[in-house]
Amino acid sequence: MSAADQRGRAGFTLLEVLVALTILVTVMAIVGAAMVTTINGWDRGQRALEGLRRGEHVMDQLANALRSTAGGGASTKQGIYSFQISNSDDNPPAGTMSWVTGSAAFLPPGSPLAYGLHRISLGIEQTDAGRPALVVRAWPYLVTDADQIDAAEPGFIAPEVSGLACRVFDYQVQDWQTAWTSSNALPALVEITLYVNNDASNAPTAEPLVLQRLIEMPLGVTNVTDAMRITLNPFPPAAGGGKKANQNQKGQQGQNGPRGPGQGNQWGGHSGGDQGGTGPGQGQRRSRGGGLLPPGRGGGP
């Protein structure tokens, strides 16, 4: 091979250079697209986690305030301790809640309302930017004047929360209700649903995160508590006295009636026992060893 031929093969042809550049650009485009997709996915995940964290914080505050609800049977003419909820058909729903609580949840630091009972109201309202947000108002629970209530300063707890829904469980009908009509009683079980935006820009097209929690209220009314009755003396004296009223209980254990001298079971030599109410010398006696002794006539062991 001549020297001229060797000099002609020393470089790349134009076609080879173009092919190499095309491959390089394609690879760089693929790598760049993969990086952009990864970064966008990571960013969306971070925004979703941030929205979830904020929503859980609001839910925890709401649960603490509900568990500290005051009232539960207090009879007031104006329904000062009433529990109030309302729901809407919007998407997401713009419900409202109001109740009297002793919790400092949702109150700013140093608020005088944090040291006693106060009424709190939560709802979804439009901000100045035209976006829905969770709004809280608080005022002294004895204040019922509408003008003073409207004058309460609102506080935006979480702009990311764009929806609120509430239901209560009615034990009488065994079903969920979207309204609570009792003015002097509290529901025992409340279902709270929060709709949290997972986009930092609050874009209207973003699908909200739905957080739901069941909260039990200690002072709530159930069908069990309605049926409860308190008896001050569970073992009242039998009518007619010990001798005649308890003749049919002679020799029976665990009746716990009134005692007389030498009556009833005698545990460990003590007269009167747990039979109670039998006549003198009647009933069964127990020895200190636990065995039954035959009926006696006297009052001693």
PDB file of C-alpha atoms in Angstrom:
ATOM      1  CA  MET A   1       0.000   0.000   0.000  1.00  0.00           C
ATOM      2  CA  SER A   2       1.361   3.348  -1.011  1.00  0.00           C
ATOM      3  CA  ALA A   3       1.843   6.335   1.266  1.00  0.00           C
ATOM      4  CA  ALA A   4      -0.916   8.253  -0.541  1.00  0.00           C
ATOM      5  CA  ASP A   5      -3.445   5.567   0.257  1.00  0.00           C
ATOM      6  CA  GLN A   6      -2.468   5.619   3.938  1.00  0.00           C
ATOM      7  CA  ARG A   7      -2.888   9.411   4.121  1.00  0.00           C
ATOM      8  CA  GLY A   8      -6.389   9.141   2.569  1.00  0.00           C
ATOM      9  CA  ARG A   9      -7.613   6.734   5.306  1.00  0.00           C
ATOM     10  CA  ALA A  10      -6.303   8.742   8.286  1.00  0.00           C
ATOM     11  CA  GLY A  11      -9.628  10.648   9.068  1.00  0.00           C
ATOM     12  CA  PHE A  12     -13.450  10.065   9.333  1.00  0.00           C
ATOM     13  CA  THR A  13     -15.747  10.641   6.476  1.00  0.00           C
ATOM     14  CA  LEU A  14     -18.526  13.226   6.691  1.00  0.00           C
ATOM     15  CA  LEU A  15     -21.130  10.480   6.831  1.00  0.00           C
ATOM     16  CA  GLU A  16     -19.479   8.827   9.815  1.00  0.00           C
ATOM     17  CA  VAL A  17     -19.355  12.133  11.673  1.00  0.00           C
ATOM     18  CA  LEU A  18     -23.040  12.792  11.022  1.00  0.00           C
ATOM     19  CA  VAL A  19     -24.034   9.325  12.208  1.00  0.00           C
ATOM     20  CA  ALA A  20     -21.997   9.714  15.399  1.00  0.00           C
ATOM     21  CA  LEU A  21     -23.523  13.107  16.114  1.00  0.00           C
ATOM     22  CA  THR A  22     -27.013  11.735  15.550  1.00  0.00           C
ATOM     23  CA  ILE A  23     -26.429   8.885  17.992  1.00  0.00           C
ATOM     24  CA  LEU A  24     -24.949  11.263  20.585  1.00  0.00           C
ATOM     25  CA  VAL A  25     -27.861  13.686  20.347  1.00  0.00           C
ATOM     26  CA  THR A  26     -30.388  10.855  20.628  1.00  0.00           C
ATOM     27  CA  VAL A  27     -28.717   9.424  23.717  1.00  0.00           C
ATOM     28  CA  MET A  28     -28.483  12.842  25.360  1.00  0.00           C
ATOM     29  CA  ALA A  29     -32.159  13.504  24.612  1.00  0.00           C
ATOM     30  CA  ILE A  30     -33.178  10.204  26.172  1.00  0.00           C
ATOM     31  CA  VAL A  31     -31.049  10.829  29.259  1.00  0.00           C
ATOM     32  CA  GLY A  32     -32.363  14.378  29.589  1.00  0.00           C
ATOM     33  CA  ALA A  33     -35.991  13.272  29.276  1.00  0.00           C
ATOM     34  CA  ALA A  34     -35.431  10.591  31.900  1.00  0.00           C
ATOM     35  CA  MET A  35     -33.888  13.134  34.273  1.00  0.00           C
ATOM     36  CA  VAL A  36     -36.747  15.601  33.757  1.00  0.00           C
ATOM     37  CA  THR A  37     -39.332  12.867  34.360  1.00  0.00           C
ATOM     38  CA  THR A  38     -37.534  11.743  37.505  1.00  0.00           C
ATOM     39  CA  ILE A  39     -37.230  15.265  38.884  1.00  0.00           C
ATOM     40  CA  ASN A  40     -40.877  16.057  38.150  1.00  0.00           C
ATOM     41  CA  GLY A  41     -42.001  12.826  39.791  1.00  0.00           C
ATOM     42  CA  TRP A  42     -39.874  13.532  42.847  1.00  0.00           C
ATOM     43  CA  ASP A  43     -41.267  17.071  43.040  1.00  0.00           C
ATOM     44  CA  ARG A  44     -44.856  15.819  42.805  1.00  0.00           C
ATOM     45  CA  GLY A  45     -44.159  13.252  45.470  1.00  0.00           C
ATOM     46  CA  GLN A  46     -42.728  15.899  47.787  1.00  0.00           C
ATOM     47  CA  ARG A  47     -45.757  18.132  47.274  1.00  0.00           C
ATOM     48  CA  ALA A  48     -48.084  15.210  47.929  1.00  0.00           C
ATOM     49  CA  LEU A  49     -46.228  14.336  51.138  1.00  0.00           C
ATOM     50  CA  GLU A  50     -46.285  17.964  52.247  1.00  0.00           C
ATOM     51  CA  GLY A  51     -50.019  18.185  51.612  1.00  0.00           C
ATOM     52  CA  LEU A  52     -50.566  14.914  53.449  1.00  0.00           C
ATOM     53  CA  ARG A  53     -48.518  16.147  56.399  1.00  0.00           C
ATOM     54  CA  ARG A  54     -50.476  19.390  56.587  1.00  0.00           C
ATOM     55  CA  GLY A  55     -53.776  17.563  56.248  1.00  0.00           C
ATOM     56  CA  GLU A  56     -52.873  15.111  59.009  1.00  0.00           C
ATOM     57  CA  HIS A  57     -51.878  18.015  61.251  1.00  0.00           C
ATOM     58  CA  VAL A  58     -55.245  19.687  60.692  1.00  0.00           C
ATOM     59  CA  MET A  59     -57.020  16.371  61.304  1.00  0.00           C
ATOM     60  CA  ASP A  60     -55.142  15.848  64.576  1.00  0.00           C
ATOM     61  CA  GLN A  61     -56.056  19.345  65.759  1.00  0.00           C
ATOM     62  CA  LEU A  62     -59.681  18.760  64.800  1.00  0.00           C
ATOM     63  CA  ALA A  63     -59.778  15.441  66.655  1.00  0.00           C
ATOM     64  CA  ASN A  64     -58.336  17.018  69.815  1.00  0.00           C
ATOM     65  CA  ALA A  65     -60.919  19.797  69.706  1.00  0.00           C
ATOM     66  CA  LEU A  66     -63.783  17.331  69.205  1.00  0.00           C
ATOM     67  CA  ARG A  67     -62.679  15.063  72.056  1.00  0.00           C
ATOM     68  CA  SER A  68     -62.704  18.109  74.368  1.00  0.00           C
ATOM     69  CA  THR A  69     -66.256  19.093  73.432  1.00  0.00           C
ATOM     70  CA  ALA A  70     -68.336  20.492  76.299  1.00  0.00           C
ATOM     71  CA  GLY A  71     -72.039  19.950  76.818  1.00  0.00           C
ATOM     72  CA  GLY A  72     -73.442  16.470  76.481  1.00  0.00           C
ATOM     73  CA  GLY A  73     -76.806  16.755  78.223  1.00  0.00           C
ATOM     74  CA  ALA A  74     -76.585  20.276  79.602  1.00  0.00           C
ATOM     75  CA  SER A  75     -80.066  21.779  79.309  1.00  0.00           C
ATOM     76  CA  THR A  76     -79.960  25.312  77.920  1.00  0.00           C
ATOM     77  CA  LYS A  77     -82.793  27.265  76.335  1.00  0.00           C
ATOM     78  CA  GLN A  78     -80.618  28.868  73.690  1.00  0.00           C
ATOM     79  CA  GLY A  79     -78.621  25.755  72.841  1.00  0.00           C
ATOM     80  CA  ILE A  80     -75.356  27.273  74.026  1.00  0.00           C
ATOM     81  CA  TYR A  81     -73.621  23.869  73.932  1.00  0.00           C
ATOM     82  CA  SER A  82     -75.215  22.739  70.671  1.00  0.00           C
ATOM     83  CA  PHE A  83     -73.208  20.769  68.121  1.00  0.00           C
ATOM     84  CA  GLN A  84     -73.836  22.058  64.599  1.00  0.00           C
ATOM     85  CA  ILE A  85     -72.826  20.694  61.188  1.00  0.00           C
ATOM     86  CA  SER A  86     -73.795  21.416  57.600  1.00  0.00           C
ATOM     87  CA  ASN A  87     -72.736  19.913  54.272  1.00  0.00           C
ATOM     88  CA  SER A  88     -72.907  20.974  50.641  1.00  0.00           C
ATOM     89  CA  ASP A  89     -73.095  19.281  47.257  1.00  0.00           C
ATOM     90  CA  ASP A  90     -70.022  21.088  45.930  1.00  0.00           C
ATOM     91  CA  ASN A  91     -67.007  19.213  44.643  1.00  0.00           C
ATOM     92  CA  PRO A  92     -65.136  19.145  46.920  1.00  0.00           C
ATOM     93  CA  PRO A  93     -67.803  19.761  49.601  1.00  0.00           C
ATOM     94  CA  ALA A  94     -67.683  23.031  51.537  1.00  0.00           C
ATOM     95  CA  GLY A  95     -69.129  21.949  54.883  1.00  0.00           C
ATOM     96  CA  THR A  96     -69.101  23.762  58.227  1.00  0.00           C
ATOM     97  CA  MET A  97     -68.824  22.628  61.846  1.00  0.00           C
ATOM     98  CA  SER A  98     -69.350  24.446  65.146  1.00  0.00           C
ATOM     99  CA  TRP A  99     -69.140  23.274  68.756  1.00  0.00           C
ATOM    100  CA  VAL A 100     -68.041  24.347  72.254  1.00  0.00           C
ATOM    101  CA  THR A 101     -64.658  23.028  73.328  1.00  0.00           C
ATOM    102  CA  GLY A 102     -62.034  23.500  76.006  1.00  0.00           C
ATOM    103  CA  SER A 103     -59.129  22.622  73.724  1.00  0.00           C
ATOM    104  CA  ALA A 104     -56.629  25.217  72.524  1.00  0.00           C
ATOM    105  CA  ALA A 105     -56.518  23.636  69.056  1.00  0.00           C
ATOM    106  CA  PHE A 106     -56.625  26.122  66.146  1.00  0.00           C
ATOM    107  CA  LEU A 107     -56.066  29.066  68.510  1.00  0.00           C
ATOM    108  CA  PRO A 108     -53.050  31.366  68.121  1.00  0.00           C
ATOM    109  CA  PRO A 109     -50.465  31.408  70.933  1.00  0.00           C
ATOM    110  CA  GLY A 110     -51.482  33.651  73.806  1.00  0.00           C
ATOM    111  CA  SER A 111     -55.159  33.727  72.890  1.00  0.00           C
ATOM    112  CA  PRO A 112     -57.335  34.402  75.981  1.00  0.00           C
ATOM    113  CA  LEU A 113     -59.846  31.849  74.696  1.00  0.00           C
ATOM    114  CA  ALA A 114     -57.309  29.066  75.224  1.00  0.00           C
ATOM    115  CA  TYR A 115     -57.847  29.137  79.005  1.00  0.00           C
ATOM    116  CA  GLY A 116     -61.538  28.246  79.073  1.00  0.00           C
ATOM    117  CA  LEU A 117     -64.540  27.108  77.112  1.00  0.00           C
ATOM    118  CA  HIS A 118     -65.143  28.749  73.760  1.00  0.00           C
ATOM    119  CA  ARG A 119     -67.101  28.069  70.592  1.00  0.00           C
ATOM    120  CA  ILE A 120     -65.144  27.201  67.493  1.00  0.00           C
ATOM    121  CA  SER A 121     -66.359  27.216  63.903  1.00  0.00           C
ATOM    122  CA  LEU A 122     -64.631  25.558  60.954  1.00  0.00           C
ATOM    123  CA  GLY A 123     -65.611  25.896  57.328  1.00  0.00           C
ATOM    124  CA  ILE A 124     -64.456  26.276  53.743  1.00  0.00           C
ATOM    125  CA  GLU A 125     -64.437  29.836  52.420  1.00  0.00           C
ATOM    126  CA  GLN A 126     -62.976  31.627  49.410  1.00  0.00           C
ATOM    127  CA  THR A 127     -59.718  33.483  49.968  1.00  0.00           C
ATOM    128  CA  ASP A 128     -58.799  36.818  48.392  1.00  0.00           C
ATOM    129  CA  ALA A 129     -57.131  34.850  45.598  1.00  0.00           C
ATOM    130  CA  GLY A 130     -60.425  33.108  44.848  1.00  0.00           C
ATOM    131  CA  ARG A 131     -59.320  29.712  46.120  1.00  0.00           C
ATOM    132  CA  PRO A 132     -61.095  27.624  48.776  1.00  0.00           C
ATOM    133  CA  ALA A 133     -59.341  27.258  52.113  1.00  0.00           C
ATOM    134  CA  LEU A 134     -60.106  26.066  55.620  1.00  0.00           C
ATOM    135  CA  VAL A 135     -61.161  28.949  57.882  1.00  0.00           C
ATOM    136  CA  VAL A 136     -61.542  28.894  61.657  1.00  0.00           C
ATOM    137  CA  ARG A 137     -63.281  31.358  63.942  1.00  0.00           C
ATOM    138  CA  ALA A 138     -63.468  31.303  67.743  1.00  0.00           C
ATOM    139  CA  TRP A 139     -65.428  33.385  70.247  1.00  0.00           C
ATOM    140  CA  PRO A 140     -66.681  33.089  73.874  1.00  0.00           C
ATOM    141  CA  TYR A 141     -69.292  30.369  74.024  1.00  0.00           C
ATOM    142  CA  LEU A 142     -71.807  32.544  75.911  1.00  0.00           C
ATOM    143  CA  VAL A 143     -71.909  35.051  73.042  1.00  0.00           C
ATOM    144  CA  THR A 144     -74.958  34.424  70.856  1.00  0.00           C
ATOM    145  CA  ASP A 145     -75.285  37.784  69.105  1.00  0.00           C
ATOM    146  CA  ALA A 146     -74.888  37.281  65.352  1.00  0.00           C
ATOM    147  CA  ASP A 147     -73.092  40.599  64.830  1.00  0.00           C
ATOM    148  CA  GLN A 148     -70.438  39.766  67.409  1.00  0.00           C
ATOM    149  CA  ILE A 149     -69.997  36.301  65.935  1.00  0.00           C
ATOM    150  CA  ASP A 150     -69.521  37.722  62.440  1.00  0.00           C
ATOM    151  CA  ALA A 151     -66.967  40.157  63.843  1.00  0.00           C
ATOM    152  CA  ALA A 152     -64.749  37.290  65.015  1.00  0.00           C
ATOM    153  CA  GLU A 153     -61.438  37.375  63.186  1.00  0.00           C
ATOM    154  CA  PRO A 154     -60.985  34.433  60.800  1.00  0.00           C
ATOM    155  CA  GLY A 155     -57.739  32.508  60.704  1.00  0.00           C
ATOM    156  CA  PHE A 156     -56.619  30.488  57.708  1.00  0.00           C
ATOM    157  CA  ILE A 157     -55.381  27.249  59.163  1.00  0.00           C
ATOM    158  CA  ALA A 158     -54.453  25.396  55.981  1.00  0.00           C
ATOM    159  CA  PRO A 159     -54.899  26.889  52.496  1.00  0.00           C
ATOM    160  CA  GLU A 160     -54.191  23.433  51.101  1.00  0.00           C
ATOM    161  CA  VAL A 161     -57.444  22.095  52.606  1.00  0.00           C
ATOM    162  CA  SER A 162     -60.061  22.775  49.945  1.00  0.00           C
ATOM    163  CA  GLY A 163     -62.953  20.621  51.185  1.00  0.00           C
ATOM    164  CA  LEU A 164     -64.645  19.546  54.425  1.00  0.00           C
ATOM    165  CA  ALA A 165     -67.442  17.043  55.036  1.00  0.00           C
ATOM    166  CA  CYS A 166     -68.900  15.765  58.305  1.00  0.00           C
ATOM    167  CA  ARG A 167     -71.324  12.993  59.222  1.00  0.00           C
ATOM    168  CA  VAL A 168     -72.593  11.744  62.586  1.00  0.00           C
ATOM    169  CA  PHE A 169     -73.748   8.249  63.487  1.00  0.00           C
ATOM    170  CA  ASP A 170     -77.286   8.039  64.868  1.00  0.00           C
ATOM    171  CA  TYR A 171     -77.587   5.045  67.182  1.00  0.00           C
ATOM    172  CA  GLN A 172     -81.367   5.216  67.153  1.00  0.00           C
ATOM    173  CA  VAL A 173     -81.651   4.497  63.422  1.00  0.00           C
ATOM    174  CA  GLN A 174     -78.222   2.826  63.094  1.00  0.00           C
ATOM    175  CA  ASP A 175     -77.191   4.965  60.136  1.00  0.00           C
ATOM    176  CA  TRP A 176     -75.014   7.945  59.226  1.00  0.00           C
ATOM    177  CA  GLN A 177     -76.634  11.387  59.150  1.00  0.00           C
ATOM    178  CA  THR A 178     -75.457  14.636  57.545  1.00  0.00           C
ATOM    179  CA  ALA A 179     -77.228  16.804  60.145  1.00  0.00           C
ATOM    180  CA  TRP A 180     -77.505  16.855  63.943  1.00  0.00           C
ATOM    181  CA  THR A 181     -80.749  18.304  65.280  1.00  0.00           C
ATOM    182  CA  SER A 182     -80.358  17.840  69.042  1.00  0.00           C
ATOM    183  CA  SER A 183     -79.503  21.097  70.825  1.00  0.00           C
ATOM    184  CA  ASN A 184     -78.654  19.576  74.225  1.00  0.00           C
ATOM    185  CA  ALA A 185     -76.860  16.373  73.255  1.00  0.00           C
ATOM    186  CA  LEU A 186     -73.689  15.426  71.406  1.00  0.00           C
ATOM    187  CA  PRO A 187     -73.147  12.648  68.872  1.00  0.00           C
ATOM    188  CA  ALA A 188     -71.012   9.761  70.033  1.00  0.00           C
ATOM    189  CA  LEU A 189     -69.277   9.102  66.699  1.00  0.00           C
ATOM    190  CA  VAL A 190     -68.256  11.681  64.089  1.00  0.00           C
ATOM    191  CA  GLU A 191     -66.810  11.034  60.629  1.00  0.00           C
ATOM    192  CA  ILE A 192     -64.560  13.811  59.303  1.00  0.00           C
ATOM    193  CA  THR A 193     -63.421  14.004  55.659  1.00  0.00           C
ATOM    194  CA  LEU A 194     -60.793  16.515  54.529  1.00  0.00           C
ATOM    195  CA  TYR A 195     -59.883  17.217  50.904  1.00  0.00           C
ATOM    196  CA  VAL A 196     -56.250  18.314  50.641  1.00  0.00           C
ATOM    197  CA  ASN A 197     -54.670  19.749  47.487  1.00  0.00           C
ATOM    198  CA  ASN A 198     -51.477  17.903  46.563  1.00  0.00           C
ATOM    199  CA  ASP A 199     -50.267  20.689  44.246  1.00  0.00           C
ATOM    200  CA  ALA A 200     -48.309  23.571  45.779  1.00  0.00           C
ATOM    201  CA  SER A 201     -49.887  26.000  43.313  1.00  0.00           C
ATOM    202  CA  ASN A 202     -53.429  24.873  44.231  1.00  0.00           C
ATOM    203  CA  ALA A 203     -54.180  24.175  40.580  1.00  0.00           C
ATOM    204  CA  PRO A 204     -57.912  23.485  40.132  1.00  0.00           C
ATOM    205  CA  THR A 205     -57.192  20.461  37.937  1.00  0.00           C
ATOM    206  CA  ALA A 206     -55.149  18.679  40.614  1.00  0.00           C
ATOM    207  CA  GLU A 207     -56.879  15.702  42.202  1.00  0.00           C
ATOM    208  CA  PRO A 208     -57.165  16.321  45.977  1.00  0.00           C
ATOM    209  CA  LEU A 209     -56.050  13.864  48.602  1.00  0.00           C
ATOM    210  CA  VAL A 210     -58.917  12.524  50.721  1.00  0.00           C
ATOM    211  CA  LEU A 211     -58.288  12.087  54.449  1.00  0.00           C
ATOM    212  CA  GLN A 212     -60.984  10.449  56.556  1.00  0.00           C
ATOM    213  CA  ARG A 213     -61.153   9.683  60.260  1.00  0.00           C
ATOM    214  CA  LEU A 214     -63.719   8.418  62.781  1.00  0.00           C
ATOM    215  CA  ILE A 215     -63.651  10.319  66.066  1.00  0.00           C
ATOM    216  CA  GLU A 216     -65.385   9.142  69.240  1.00  0.00           C
ATOM    217  CA  MET A 217     -66.714  11.864  71.534  1.00  0.00           C
ATOM    218  CA  PRO A 218     -66.614  10.908  75.242  1.00  0.00           C
ATOM    219  CA  LEU A 219     -69.786  12.877  76.090  1.00  0.00           C
ATOM    220  CA  GLY A 220     -71.735  11.637  73.083  1.00  0.00           C
ATOM    221  CA  VAL A 221     -75.167  10.023  73.360  1.00  0.00           C
ATOM    222  CA  THR A 222     -75.700   6.368  72.436  1.00  0.00           C
ATOM    223  CA  ASN A 223     -78.562   3.952  72.837  1.00  0.00           C
ATOM    224  CA  VAL A 224     -76.597   2.292  75.644  1.00  0.00           C
ATOM    225  CA  THR A 225     -76.139   5.429  77.720  1.00  0.00           C
ATOM    226  CA  ASP A 226     -79.777   6.384  77.195  1.00  0.00           C
ATOM    227  CA  ALA A 227     -80.869   3.116  78.812  1.00  0.00           C
ATOM    228  CA  MET A 228     -78.561   3.377  81.817  1.00  0.00           C
ATOM    229  CA  ARG A 229     -80.108   4.005  85.220  1.00  0.00           C
ATOM    230  CA  ILE A 230     -78.290   4.751  88.470  1.00  0.00           C
ATOM    231  CA  THR A 231     -79.537   3.033  91.657  1.00  0.00           C
ATOM    232  CA  LEU A 232     -78.333   4.547  94.890  1.00  0.00           C
ATOM    233  CA  ASN A 233     -79.252   1.456  96.975  1.00  0.00           C
ATOM    234  CA  PRO A 234     -79.080  -1.746  94.925  1.00  0.00           C
ATOM    235  CA  PHE A 235     -80.271  -3.850  97.908  1.00  0.00           C
ATOM    236  CA  PRO A 236     -83.262  -2.045  99.485  1.00  0.00           C
ATOM    237  CA  PRO A 237     -84.858  -3.547 102.635  1.00  0.00           C
ATOM    238  CA  ALA A 238     -87.653  -6.000 101.940  1.00  0.00           C
ATOM    239  CA  ALA A 239     -91.189  -4.893 102.839  1.00  0.00           C
ATOM    240  CA  GLY A 240     -92.543  -6.211 106.130  1.00  0.00           C
ATOM    241  CA  GLY A 241     -89.316  -6.777 108.014  1.00  0.00           C
ATOM    242  CA  GLY A 242     -86.980  -9.682 108.387  1.00  0.00           C
ATOM    243  CA  LYS A 243     -89.070 -12.489 109.883  1.00  0.00           C
ATOM    244  CA  LYS A 244     -92.191 -12.666 107.691  1.00  0.00           C
ATOM    245  CA  ALA A 245     -90.984 -11.183 104.431  1.00  0.00           C
ATOM    246  CA  ASN A 246     -88.109 -13.600 104.054  1.00  0.00           C
ATOM    247  CA  GLN A 247     -89.529 -16.937 105.128  1.00  0.00           C
ATOM    248  CA  ASN A 248     -89.239 -18.192 101.538  1.00  0.00           C
ATOM    249  CA  GLN A 249     -85.541 -17.384 101.508  1.00  0.00           C
ATOM    250  CA  LYS A 250     -84.651 -19.670 104.380  1.00  0.00           C
ATOM    251  CA  GLY A 251     -81.556 -21.658 103.630  1.00  0.00           C
ATOM    252  CA  GLN A 252     -80.766 -19.914 100.314  1.00  0.00           C
ATOM    253  CA  GLN A 253     -77.436 -18.216  99.701  1.00  0.00           C
ATOM    254  CA  GLY A 254     -76.591 -14.803  98.234  1.00  0.00           C
ATOM    255  CA  GLN A 255     -79.891 -12.968  98.898  1.00  0.00           C
ATOM    256  CA  ASN A 256     -78.178 -10.185 100.872  1.00  0.00           C
ATOM    257  CA  GLY A 257     -81.298  -9.062 102.740  1.00  0.00           C
ATOM    258  CA  PRO A 258     -81.438  -7.340 106.177  1.00  0.00           C
ATOM    259  CA  ARG A 259     -79.849  -9.237 108.986  1.00  0.00           C
ATOM    260  CA  GLY A 260     -81.090 -10.137 112.421  1.00  0.00           C
ATOM    261  CA  PRO A 261     -79.523 -11.860 115.408  1.00  0.00           C
ATOM    262  CA  GLY A 262     -78.765 -15.480 114.683  1.00  0.00           C
ATOM    263  CA  GLN A 263     -79.995 -15.204 111.073  1.00  0.00           C
ATOM    264  CA  GLY A 264     -78.753 -16.274 107.625  1.00  0.00           C
ATOM    265  CA  ASN A 265     -75.422 -17.788 106.750  1.00  0.00           C
ATOM    266  CA  GLN A 266     -72.682 -17.538 109.315  1.00  0.00           C
ATOM    267  CA  TRP A 267     -69.267 -17.275 107.705  1.00  0.00           C
ATOM    268  CA  GLY A 268     -66.479 -18.003 110.066  1.00  0.00           C
ATOM    269  CA  GLY A 269     -68.737 -17.751 113.107  1.00  0.00           C
ATOM    270  CA  HIS A 270     -70.180 -14.276 112.386  1.00  0.00           C
ATOM    271  CA  SER A 271     -73.950 -14.167 112.736  1.00  0.00           C
ATOM    272  CA  GLY A 272     -76.170 -12.670 110.055  1.00  0.00           C
ATOM    273  CA  GLY A 273     -74.246 -14.014 107.047  1.00  0.00           C
ATOM    274  CA  ASP A 274     -75.285 -13.315 103.479  1.00  0.00           C
ATOM    275  CA  GLN A 275     -78.746 -14.871 103.705  1.00  0.00           C
ATOM    276  CA  GLY A 276     -80.309 -12.086 105.705  1.00  0.00           C
ATOM    277  CA  GLY A 277     -83.916 -11.667 106.692  1.00  0.00           C
ATOM    278  CA  THR A 278     -84.641 -15.158 108.098  1.00  0.00           C
ATOM    279  CA  GLY A 279     -86.067 -15.567 111.544  1.00  0.00           C
ATOM    280  CA  PRO A 280     -84.127 -16.370 114.702  1.00  0.00           C
ATOM    281  CA  GLY A 281     -82.359 -19.683 114.538  1.00  0.00           C
ATOM    282  CA  GLN A 282     -83.235 -20.219 110.865  1.00  0.00           C
ATOM    283  CA  GLY A 283     -81.131 -20.504 107.725  1.00  0.00           C
ATOM    284  CA  GLN A 284     -77.835 -22.277 107.182  1.00  0.00           C
ATOM    285  CA  ARG A 285     -74.570 -21.753 108.948  1.00  0.00           C
ATOM    286  CA  ARG A 286     -71.058 -22.202 107.661  1.00  0.00           C
ATOM    287  CA  SER A 287     -68.147 -23.286 109.744  1.00  0.00           C
ATOM    288  CA  ARG A 288     -64.773 -21.640 109.582  1.00  0.00           C
ATOM    289  CA  GLY A 289     -63.649 -24.498 107.364  1.00  0.00           C
ATOM    290  CA  GLY A 290     -66.273 -23.651 104.750  1.00  0.00           C
ATOM    291  CA  GLY A 291     -68.735 -26.545 105.403  1.00  0.00           C
ATOM    292  CA  LEU A 292     -72.460 -26.172 106.015  1.00  0.00           C
ATOM    293  CA  LEU A 293     -73.744 -26.706 109.547  1.00  0.00           C
ATOM    294  CA  PRO A 294     -77.285 -27.906 110.325  1.00  0.00           C
ATOM    295  CA  PRO A 295     -79.878 -25.244 111.180  1.00  0.00           C
ATOM    296  CA  GLY A 296     -79.600 -24.119 114.752  1.00  0.00           C
ATOM    297  CA  ARG A 297     -81.924 -22.535 117.204  1.00  0.00           C
ATOM    298  CA  GLY A 298     -79.641 -20.114 118.857  1.00  0.00           C
ATOM    299  CA  GLY A 299     -77.923 -16.954 117.708  1.00  0.00           C
ATOM    300  CA  GLY A 300     -74.324 -18.155 118.197  1.00  0.00           C
ATOM    301  CA  PRO A 301     -72.062 -20.103 115.847  1.00  0.00           C
TER     302      PRO A 301
END
